[in-house]
Structures are given as structure tokens and as C-alpha cells.
Amino acid sequence: MHNKDHVGTAAPGRPSRRQARSSESGSAAALSAWIAADPKSLHLLEQTRKIAAGTSTVLISGESGVGKDLLASLLHYLGPHAQEPLVKIDCASLPHELVESELFGYEKGAFTGATQTKRGRLELAGAGTIVLDEVAALPLAVQAKLLRAIEEKSFHRLGGTRTVEVAARIVALTNADLAEAVARGAFREDLYYRLNVLPLSVPPLRERPADIRPLARRLLSQLVEGHRGPARSLAADALAALERYAFPGNVRELRNILERALVASTAPQLTLDALPAQVRQAAHGRDRHKMTLEELERAYIAEILDYTRGKKSKAAAILGISRKNLLEKRKRYGLD
Ligand SMILES: Nc1ncnc2c1ncn2[C@@H]1O[C@H](COP(=O)(O)OP(=O)(O)OP(=O)(O)O)[C@@H](O)[C@H]1O
Ligand SMILES: [Mg+2]
């Protein structure tokens, strides 16, 4: 859904370019696109808001599919330069020999086939934001050039002599442990420190279970909209199973699971049997030998609240705690 290699990518809420010009509507769309209910992601959103106000380089890390791309867009649209371009480059999907010219651009005649001057993405980002996706995949030679560009705040296009200023905010994304890549000699230490100025870490979905329900609902309605189908909802048993599943592929996996369920079933309400086997298994309890006491407590409280259909006194009686205690725990675990 996100076109990584696209120049001037739309806001996460996908408003048109013109809409994105007004930073207010851009940030409103970006904010509503980012679902956060769990205390962990609310904290991340808080950090993001603060960081967005400045222009220092940001390093966003997190497992595959956690939402790094979306968070980078949010950072842009919440910032003071939201009306400037947002440009992405995916360092992993571009062939090695193309990364440098895509990033820095080239002059006519710089190499065979360079029939006319082309501006690179760093230049196209202007005073906006350049997102370096999968930054660990940058070839070492390009790392050296990027380091120089950051230090000198300027660079030359390939084969050029004219100085191009770096005015954009740099946001680097990684799902690899960059520090470990540095230790292995695969990533320059000096560049690592230049990028890791303001670190943001997106926790895996399984570590912020309170996000699962609202995310599932939102993604489902987005998918239904995209398919132009009739409204669909998720049954309580399906939601409960999703909440217990570990999501190795994070939010992207949740989205894929829902997309497949929509195809597999035509019922207005998706029940547990429309979900893939690994999720249905999770419904019978996650591997409890891998859960902390806190995770177990949270899962059990969620299960009982589900079972009592939210009747708190009844749930508290089953759990053997006071109603007040239940309300406190419910709040702490983001179950309200
Ligand atoms: N908090 C969220 N709210 C709403 N949608 C989300 C959220 N986080 C992720 N998504 C959606 O999940 C999908 C994956 O997110 P995204 O592409 O940002 O992940 P990523 O961390 O960049 O993954 P990868 O490392 O594989 O590139 C996208 O469709 C995105 O819109
Ligand atoms: Mg990504």
C-alpha cells in the first residue's frame, strides 16, 4: 500500500498532494492513520510528536511490518515542514549500482546512459524529509558518501561539480540491529552515530496487545473499502484469538490475515473459523511456557471480560479480585 520508491509519497491517510500542502490537514490525516491504544504505542506517539517539532536526524528501528514506514510519514506530517516534500528511498530493493545515483542524482554524461541531468532523492526532498528505508543495506561506498553529505550538509551529483545543499531532515529506518551490523563491519560506525541521533523504536505487535483490536477493526474497514464490499465485522471469538496470537509478521501479517479472511468468507461477521490455523491454535491458548506472569494475567483478564461480555462485577467475582482492582488492571493493560 505504501509505494516505497515513489517520490513525494502521499500521507498515510492518503490525501492528495494538494491536501498535503496544508500541513494541518496532512497532520490530521497522518494522526488518524496511526492507531495507538496500548500504553506502549501511546508513549511512542508522544515521543514522535516531540521529535517531529525539530529537524535532527531520526533512526526508527523495529521488526518487519511493525509500522516504521507509517511512523516516518507521521513524523513528517506532524513536523513544521509538512508542506515540503516527503521522499523515500528503499536501499534494499534498489540494485547496488543504482543506489548512489538515485540518492544523489547525476549530471548529463556522468556515465554511459546518463543522457540528461537527473536530480537525486536527497535533492528532491528539498526542505522536507528524506526517508532512508532499510538503511543497513546501503553499500559501504554510498555510506561514505552519505556521511560526507551529512557532515558537510552538501554533496555533488554524480559527475558534477555544483554544490547541492542538504536541507531535508533525514529519517533512517532499519529492521536490522544496526549496532550489530557495525560490530560485524557491515555498517560504518561513524555513519551509525550520525544517524542514531534521535532513536525511535517501534515495539513488536505482540508486546502491545491492546493495539490488536483497534488495529484489526481499522484494517478490516480499510480493506472492505478497498474491495468496495458490504460492511464486515469481526466476531468476539475472532478478536479474542487475534489478541492472543504472536504475530511474527506484526501489523502487516494482521492485515494479510484479514485480507485472506475476507476472501475466504462472505458472511457479514467474520468468525474464528475464517482465520488461518495458526491463529485458531492461538485461541486455545498461547504457549504459556513462553509468557511472563504479567502477560498471562493480562490475557486471562481479557478472556474473562470477554466471557462476561464486559460485566465488571461478574468478571471481578470470577477473578477473585475487587471491582476497583479489576478497573485498575483493565486500565493498566489497556483493556478498556
Ligand atoms: N499503528 C498503525 N496504525 C495503522 N496501520 C498501521 C500501523 N502500523 C502499521 N500499520 C500498517 O501495517 C502495514 C505495515 O506497516 P509498515 O509498512 O509501516 O511497516 P514497516 O515496519 O515499514 O515494515 P518493513 O520493515 O517490512 O518495511 C502497513 O499497511 C501500515 O499502514
Ligand atoms: Mg517498511
Short mmCIF file of C-alpha atoms and ligand atoms in Angstrom, two decimals:
data_model
loop_
_atom_site.label_atom_id
_atom_site.label_comp_id
_atom_site.label_asym_id
_atom_site.label_seq_id
_atom_site.Cartn_x
_atom_site.Cartn_y
_atom_site.Cartn_z
CA MET A 1 0.00 0.00 0.00
CA HIS A 2 2.94 2.25 0.64
CA ASN A 3 4.86 2.91 -2.50
CA LYS A 4 8.35 2.98 -1.11
CA ASP A 5 10.13 4.10 -4.22
CA HIS A 6 7.68 6.72 -5.08
CA VAL A 7 8.82 10.28 -4.94
CA GLY A 8 6.54 12.51 -2.94
CA THR A 9 4.65 9.69 -1.33
CA ALA A 10 1.19 10.59 -0.12
CA ALA A 11 0.33 10.95 3.55
CA PRO A 12 -0.55 7.76 5.39
CA GLY A 13 -4.20 8.70 5.23
CA ARG A 14 -3.59 9.02 1.51
CA PRO A 15 -4.80 12.55 0.95
CA SER A 16 -3.99 14.08 -2.40
CA ARG A 17 -0.85 16.11 -2.93
CA ARG A 18 -2.87 19.28 -2.73
CA GLN A 19 -4.36 18.29 0.59
CA ALA A 20 -0.89 17.51 1.88
CA ARG A 21 0.10 21.08 1.10
CA SER A 22 -1.90 22.25 4.01
CA SER A 23 0.11 20.87 6.89
CA GLU A 24 -2.92 20.90 9.12
CA SER A 25 -4.97 18.51 7.05
CA GLY A 26 -1.82 16.46 6.38
CA SER A 27 -1.09 16.00 10.05
CA ALA A 28 -4.72 15.28 10.86
CA ALA A 29 -4.78 12.53 8.22
CA ALA A 30 -1.44 11.16 9.41
CA LEU A 31 -2.59 11.11 13.00
CA SER A 32 -5.81 9.34 12.25
CA ALA A 33 -3.93 6.77 10.17
CA TRP A 34 -1.78 5.77 13.13
CA ILE A 35 -3.68 3.51 15.50
CA ALA A 36 -2.42 3.58 19.06
CA ALA A 37 -4.28 2.22 22.09
CA ASP A 38 -1.67 0.31 24.04
CA PRO A 39 0.32 2.31 26.61
CA LYS A 40 3.49 1.37 24.70
CA SER A 41 2.33 2.84 21.41
CA LEU A 42 0.77 5.86 23.09
CA HIS A 43 4.20 6.52 24.56
CA LEU A 44 5.76 6.11 21.12
CA LEU A 45 3.25 8.57 19.67
CA GLU A 46 4.13 11.05 22.41
CA GLN A 47 7.85 10.73 21.61
CA THR A 48 7.12 11.08 17.91
CA ARG A 49 5.20 14.31 18.44
CA LYS A 50 8.09 15.79 20.40
CA ILE A 51 10.70 14.70 17.89
CA ALA A 52 8.61 15.92 14.95
CA ALA A 53 8.99 19.51 16.10
CA GLY A 54 12.75 19.51 15.40
CA THR A 55 14.92 18.72 12.41
CA SER A 56 17.56 16.36 13.88
CA THR A 57 18.17 13.02 12.22
CA VAL A 58 15.96 10.17 13.43
CA LEU A 59 16.63 6.44 13.41
CA ILE A 60 13.48 4.30 13.53
CA SER A 61 14.05 0.64 14.33
CA GLY A 62 11.69 -2.28 14.70
CA GLU A 63 10.84 -5.72 13.36
CA SER A 64 9.46 -6.18 9.88
CA GLY A 65 5.87 -4.97 9.47
CA VAL A 66 5.63 -3.02 12.76
CA GLY A 67 4.86 0.30 11.06
CA LYS A 68 8.22 2.01 10.60
CA ASP A 69 7.20 3.42 7.23
CA LEU A 70 3.94 4.78 8.55
CA LEU A 71 5.68 6.28 11.57
CA ALA A 72 8.22 8.02 9.32
CA SER A 73 5.34 9.63 7.41
CA LEU A 74 3.70 10.63 10.67
CA LEU A 75 6.94 12.26 11.77
CA HIS A 76 6.97 14.25 8.56
CA TYR A 77 3.34 15.35 8.66
CA LEU A 78 3.48 16.31 12.32
CA GLY A 79 6.55 18.46 11.76
CA PRO A 80 6.97 22.09 10.78
CA HIS A 81 7.90 21.16 7.18
CA ALA A 82 4.85 19.05 6.47
CA GLN A 83 4.09 21.05 3.34
CA GLU A 84 7.56 20.29 1.92
CA PRO A 85 8.20 17.02 0.05
CA LEU A 86 8.33 13.59 1.71
CA VAL A 87 10.64 11.38 -0.33
CA LYS A 88 11.56 7.76 0.29
CA ILE A 89 14.30 5.54 -1.00
CA ASP A 90 14.39 1.81 -0.34
CA CYS A 91 18.06 0.95 -0.02
CA ALA A 92 17.36 -2.79 -0.01
CA SER A 93 15.26 -3.13 -3.15
CA LEU A 94 17.40 -0.98 -5.46
CA PRO A 95 20.27 -2.71 -7.26
CA HIS A 96 23.57 -1.77 -5.58
CA GLU A 97 24.86 0.15 -8.56
CA LEU A 98 21.71 2.32 -8.69
CA VAL A 99 21.52 3.40 -5.06
CA GLU A 100 24.13 6.13 -5.37
CA SER A 101 22.65 7.79 -8.45
CA GLU A 102 19.10 7.51 -7.08
CA LEU A 103 20.12 9.15 -3.84
CA PHE A 104 22.47 11.85 -5.14
CA GLY A 105 21.41 12.24 -8.77
CA TYR A 106 23.75 12.68 -11.73
CA GLU A 107 24.83 15.14 -14.38
CA LYS A 108 24.35 14.56 -18.06
CA GLY A 109 27.25 12.44 -19.32
CA ALA A 110 28.27 11.24 -15.83
CA PHE A 111 28.21 7.68 -17.16
CA THR A 112 27.06 5.78 -20.23
CA GLY A 113 23.32 6.19 -20.44
CA ALA A 114 23.23 9.43 -18.47
CA THR A 115 21.65 11.31 -21.35
CA GLN A 116 20.35 14.08 -19.16
CA THR A 117 20.80 15.52 -15.71
CA LYS A 118 18.73 13.88 -13.03
CA ARG A 119 18.16 15.12 -9.51
CA GLY A 120 18.54 12.57 -6.73
CA ARG A 121 16.03 11.87 -3.98
CA LEU A 122 18.03 13.77 -1.39
CA GLU A 123 17.74 16.84 -3.58
CA LEU A 124 14.07 16.19 -4.40
CA ALA A 125 13.31 16.09 -0.68
CA GLY A 126 14.23 19.78 -0.55
CA ALA A 127 13.48 21.18 2.88
CA GLY A 128 11.16 18.27 3.63
CA THR A 129 12.04 14.74 4.74
CA ILE A 130 14.17 12.03 3.12
CA VAL A 131 13.37 8.54 4.39
CA LEU A 132 16.18 6.01 4.02
CA ASP A 133 14.37 2.69 4.22
CA GLU A 134 16.41 -0.41 5.14
CA VAL A 135 19.44 1.77 5.70
CA ALA A 136 21.56 -1.26 6.69
CA ALA A 137 21.52 -2.30 3.04
CA LEU A 138 23.40 0.81 1.86
CA PRO A 139 26.59 -0.24 0.08
CA LEU A 140 29.73 0.84 2.00
CA ALA A 141 30.80 3.25 -0.76
CA VAL A 142 27.44 5.01 -0.59
CA GLN A 143 27.64 5.05 3.20
CA ALA A 144 30.88 7.02 2.88
CA LYS A 145 29.30 9.50 0.52
CA LEU A 146 26.22 9.89 2.69
CA LEU A 147 28.38 10.50 5.75
CA ARG A 148 30.20 13.28 3.90
CA ALA A 149 26.93 14.77 2.73
CA ILE A 150 25.62 14.83 6.30
CA GLU A 151 28.82 16.30 7.72
CA GLU A 152 29.21 18.93 5.05
CA LYS A 153 25.44 19.46 4.63
CA SER A 154 26.07 19.33 0.89
CA PHE A 155 27.11 17.00 -1.93
CA HIS A 156 27.70 16.83 -5.68
CA ARG A 157 25.55 14.96 -8.14
CA LEU A 158 27.47 12.09 -9.80
CA GLY A 159 29.84 13.59 -12.34
CA GLY A 160 29.01 17.10 -11.15
CA THR A 161 30.88 19.95 -9.53
CA ARG A 162 27.99 22.16 -8.47
CA THR A 163 27.31 22.03 -4.73
CA VAL A 164 23.85 20.83 -3.77
CA GLU A 165 22.73 21.67 -0.25
CA VAL A 166 21.23 19.06 2.07
CA ALA A 167 18.21 20.79 3.58
CA ALA A 168 15.98 17.80 4.27
CA ARG A 169 15.52 16.07 7.57
CA ILE A 170 16.95 12.57 7.43
CA VAL A 171 14.89 9.69 8.78
CA ALA A 172 16.56 6.28 8.57
CA LEU A 173 14.64 3.01 9.02
CA THR A 174 16.06 -0.35 9.98
CA ASN A 175 14.76 -3.74 11.00
CA ALA A 176 18.28 -4.99 11.48
CA ASP A 177 20.25 -4.29 14.61
CA LEU A 178 22.47 -1.53 13.24
CA ALA A 179 24.84 -1.64 16.21
CA GLU A 180 25.38 -5.30 15.48
CA ALA A 181 26.00 -4.51 11.78
CA VAL A 182 28.62 -2.02 12.95
CA ALA A 183 30.27 -4.70 15.10
CA ARG A 184 30.35 -7.01 12.07
CA GLY A 185 31.94 -4.30 9.93
CA ALA A 186 28.94 -4.16 7.59
CA PHE A 187 27.94 -0.65 8.59
CA ARG A 188 30.18 2.35 9.22
CA GLU A 189 30.39 3.27 12.86
CA ASP A 190 30.71 7.00 12.15
CA LEU A 191 27.59 6.96 9.96
CA TYR A 192 25.73 4.98 12.62
CA TYR A 193 26.36 7.75 15.14
CA ARG A 194 25.32 10.39 12.63
CA LEU A 195 22.02 8.61 12.02
CA ASN A 196 21.28 7.48 15.55
CA VAL A 197 20.76 10.99 16.89
CA LEU A 198 17.14 10.56 17.95
CA PRO A 199 16.24 6.87 18.19
CA LEU A 200 12.64 5.68 17.96
CA SER A 201 11.91 2.02 18.48
CA VAL A 202 8.60 0.52 17.38
CA PRO A 203 7.74 -2.44 19.61
CA PRO A 204 6.53 -5.69 18.02
CA LEU A 205 2.74 -6.03 17.93
CA ARG A 206 2.80 -8.91 20.45
CA GLU A 207 4.31 -6.54 23.02
CA ARG A 208 1.42 -4.09 22.70
CA PRO A 209 -1.61 -6.38 22.66
CA ALA A 210 -4.11 -3.59 23.32
CA ASP A 211 -3.42 -2.34 19.79
CA ILE A 212 -4.61 -5.57 18.19
CA ARG A 213 -8.38 -5.00 18.46
CA PRO A 214 -8.50 -1.40 17.24
CA LEU A 215 -5.95 -2.21 14.51
CA ALA A 216 -7.94 -5.23 13.34
CA ARG A 217 -11.11 -3.13 13.16
CA ARG A 218 -9.41 -0.31 11.28
CA LEU A 219 -7.56 -2.55 8.84
CA LEU A 220 -10.74 -4.51 8.16
CA SER A 221 -12.73 -1.40 7.32
CA GLN A 222 -9.88 -0.14 5.12
CA LEU A 223 -9.80 -3.46 3.28
CA VAL A 224 -13.59 -3.55 2.84
CA GLU A 225 -13.47 -0.01 1.48
CA GLY A 226 -10.76 -1.04 -0.96
CA HIS A 227 -12.77 -4.04 -2.15
CA ARG A 228 -15.95 -1.98 -2.27
CA GLY A 229 -17.71 -4.77 -0.44
CA PRO A 230 -20.53 -4.63 2.12
CA ALA A 231 -19.62 -3.78 5.73
CA ARG A 232 -17.99 -6.59 7.68
CA SER A 233 -17.16 -7.04 11.31
CA LEU A 234 -15.14 -9.37 13.47
CA ALA A 235 -16.86 -11.75 15.88
CA ALA A 236 -15.80 -11.82 19.52
CA ASP A 237 -14.12 -15.22 19.14
CA ALA A 238 -12.07 -13.98 16.16
CA LEU A 239 -10.95 -10.87 18.02
CA ALA A 240 -10.05 -12.87 21.11
CA ALA A 241 -7.94 -15.28 19.04
CA LEU A 242 -6.16 -12.45 17.25
CA GLU A 243 -5.39 -10.90 20.57
CA ARG A 244 -3.55 -13.99 21.69
CA TYR A 245 -1.65 -14.62 18.51
CA ALA A 246 2.06 -13.71 18.49
CA PHE A 247 2.21 -12.04 15.01
CA PRO A 248 5.79 -12.73 13.91
CA GLY A 249 4.99 -10.56 10.86
CA ASN A 250 3.44 -7.82 13.00
CA VAL A 251 0.84 -5.38 11.63
CA ARG A 252 1.47 -6.38 8.04
CA GLU A 253 0.67 -10.00 8.96
CA LEU A 254 -2.54 -8.90 10.68
CA ARG A 255 -3.53 -7.07 7.53
CA ASN A 256 -2.79 -10.12 5.36
CA ILE A 257 -4.74 -12.42 7.68
CA LEU A 258 -7.79 -10.14 7.44
CA GLU A 259 -7.48 -9.82 3.69
CA ARG A 260 -7.48 -13.60 3.32
CA ALA A 261 -10.40 -13.96 5.74
CA LEU A 262 -12.43 -11.51 3.66
CA VAL A 263 -11.90 -13.67 0.62
CA ALA A 264 -12.47 -16.95 2.46
CA SER A 265 -15.81 -15.96 3.94
CA THR A 266 -18.76 -13.99 2.64
CA ALA A 267 -20.52 -13.74 6.00
CA PRO A 268 -21.09 -10.21 7.31
CA GLN A 269 -19.36 -11.24 10.52
CA LEU A 270 -16.00 -12.97 10.38
CA THR A 271 -15.75 -15.71 12.96
CA LEU A 272 -12.83 -17.73 14.25
CA ASP A 273 -13.11 -20.35 11.51
CA ALA A 274 -12.35 -17.71 8.82
CA LEU A 275 -8.91 -17.20 10.37
CA PRO A 276 -5.81 -19.24 9.49
CA ALA A 277 -4.85 -22.32 11.50
CA GLN A 278 -2.02 -20.70 13.40
CA VAL A 279 -4.39 -18.04 14.74
CA ARG A 280 -7.08 -20.61 15.60
CA GLN A 281 -4.48 -22.52 17.56
CA ALA A 282 -3.64 -19.38 19.47
CA ALA A 283 -7.29 -19.27 20.53
CA HIS A 284 -6.64 -22.39 22.54
CA GLY A 285 -4.03 -20.53 24.49
CA ARG A 286 -0.68 -19.22 23.50
CA ASP A 287 2.29 -21.29 24.53
CA ARG A 288 2.00 -20.43 28.18
CA HIS A 289 5.53 -21.53 28.85
CA LYS A 290 6.69 -18.50 26.91
CA MET A 291 4.55 -15.94 28.70
CA THR A 292 5.51 -13.74 31.63
CA LEU A 293 3.26 -13.64 34.67
CA GLU A 294 2.09 -10.20 33.56
CA GLU A 295 1.22 -11.35 30.02
CA LEU A 296 -0.63 -14.31 31.46
CA GLU A 297 -2.59 -12.11 33.83
CA ARG A 298 -3.49 -9.71 31.06
CA ALA A 299 -4.61 -12.50 28.72
CA TYR A 300 -6.71 -14.11 31.45
CA ILE A 301 -8.40 -10.85 32.41
CA ALA A 302 -9.16 -10.17 28.73
CA GLU A 303 -10.63 -13.65 28.40
CA ILE A 304 -12.86 -13.26 31.46
CA LEU A 305 -14.02 -9.79 30.39
CA ASP A 306 -14.89 -11.31 27.06
CA TYR A 307 -16.67 -14.21 28.68
CA THR A 308 -18.73 -11.92 30.93
CA ARG A 309 -19.35 -9.58 27.99
CA GLY A 310 -17.78 -6.71 29.87
CA LYS A 311 -19.85 -7.18 33.06
CA LYS A 312 -17.25 -5.97 35.53
CA SER A 313 -18.74 -7.16 38.80
CA LYS A 314 -19.19 -10.64 37.40
CA ALA A 315 -15.66 -10.65 35.95
CA ALA A 316 -14.21 -9.41 39.24
CA ALA A 317 -16.04 -12.19 41.11
CA ILE A 318 -14.63 -14.87 38.78
CA LEU A 319 -11.14 -13.41 39.06
CA GLY A 320 -11.41 -13.18 42.83
CA ILE A 321 -10.47 -9.53 42.98
CA SER A 322 -12.37 -6.36 43.83
CA ARG A 323 -14.19 -4.44 41.14
CA LYS A 324 -11.89 -1.48 41.82
CA ASN A 325 -8.82 -3.66 41.41
CA LEU A 326 -10.21 -5.01 38.14
CA LEU A 327 -10.80 -1.50 36.82
CA GLU A 328 -7.23 -0.57 37.69
CA LYS A 329 -5.80 -3.63 35.97
CA ARG A 330 -8.06 -3.12 32.98
CA LYS A 331 -6.69 0.39 32.60
CA ARG A 332 -3.08 -0.63 33.13
CA TYR A 333 -3.33 -3.37 30.50
CA GLY A 334 -5.17 -1.12 28.07
CA LEU A 335 -8.23 -3.39 28.03
CA ASP A 336 -10.81 -0.61 28.33
N1 LIG B 1 -0.09 1.83 14.16
C1 LIG B 1 -0.61 1.55 12.95
N2 LIG B 1 -1.83 2.00 12.61
C2 LIG B 1 -2.38 1.72 11.42
N3 LIG B 1 -1.78 0.98 10.47
C3 LIG B 1 -0.56 0.51 10.72
C4 LIG B 1 0.10 0.77 11.98
N4 LIG B 1 1.31 0.20 11.95
C5 LIG B 1 1.41 -0.41 10.77
N5 LIG B 1 0.30 -0.24 10.01
C6 LIG B 1 0.08 -0.78 8.65
O1 LIG B 1 0.77 -2.03 8.60
C7 LIG B 1 1.46 -2.21 7.38
C8 LIG B 1 2.94 -2.36 7.61
O2 LIG B 1 3.47 -1.15 8.09
P1 LIG B 1 4.83 -0.53 7.53
O3 LIG B 1 4.96 -0.75 6.07
O4 LIG B 1 4.92 0.86 8.03
O5 LIG B 1 5.87 -1.48 8.30
P2 LIG B 1 7.46 -1.50 8.28
O6 LIG B 1 7.89 -1.51 9.70
O7 LIG B 1 7.96 -0.40 7.41
O8 LIG B 1 7.77 -2.92 7.65
P3 LIG B 1 9.07 -3.42 6.81
O9 LIG B 1 10.21 -3.49 7.78
O10 LIG B 1 8.66 -4.78 6.36
O11 LIG B 1 9.27 -2.43 5.72
C9 LIG B 1 1.09 -1.00 6.53
O12 LIG B 1 -0.02 -1.34 5.76
C10 LIG B 1 0.73 0.06 7.57
O13 LIG B 1 -0.14 1.03 7.04
MG MG B 2 8.89 -0.55 5.51
#
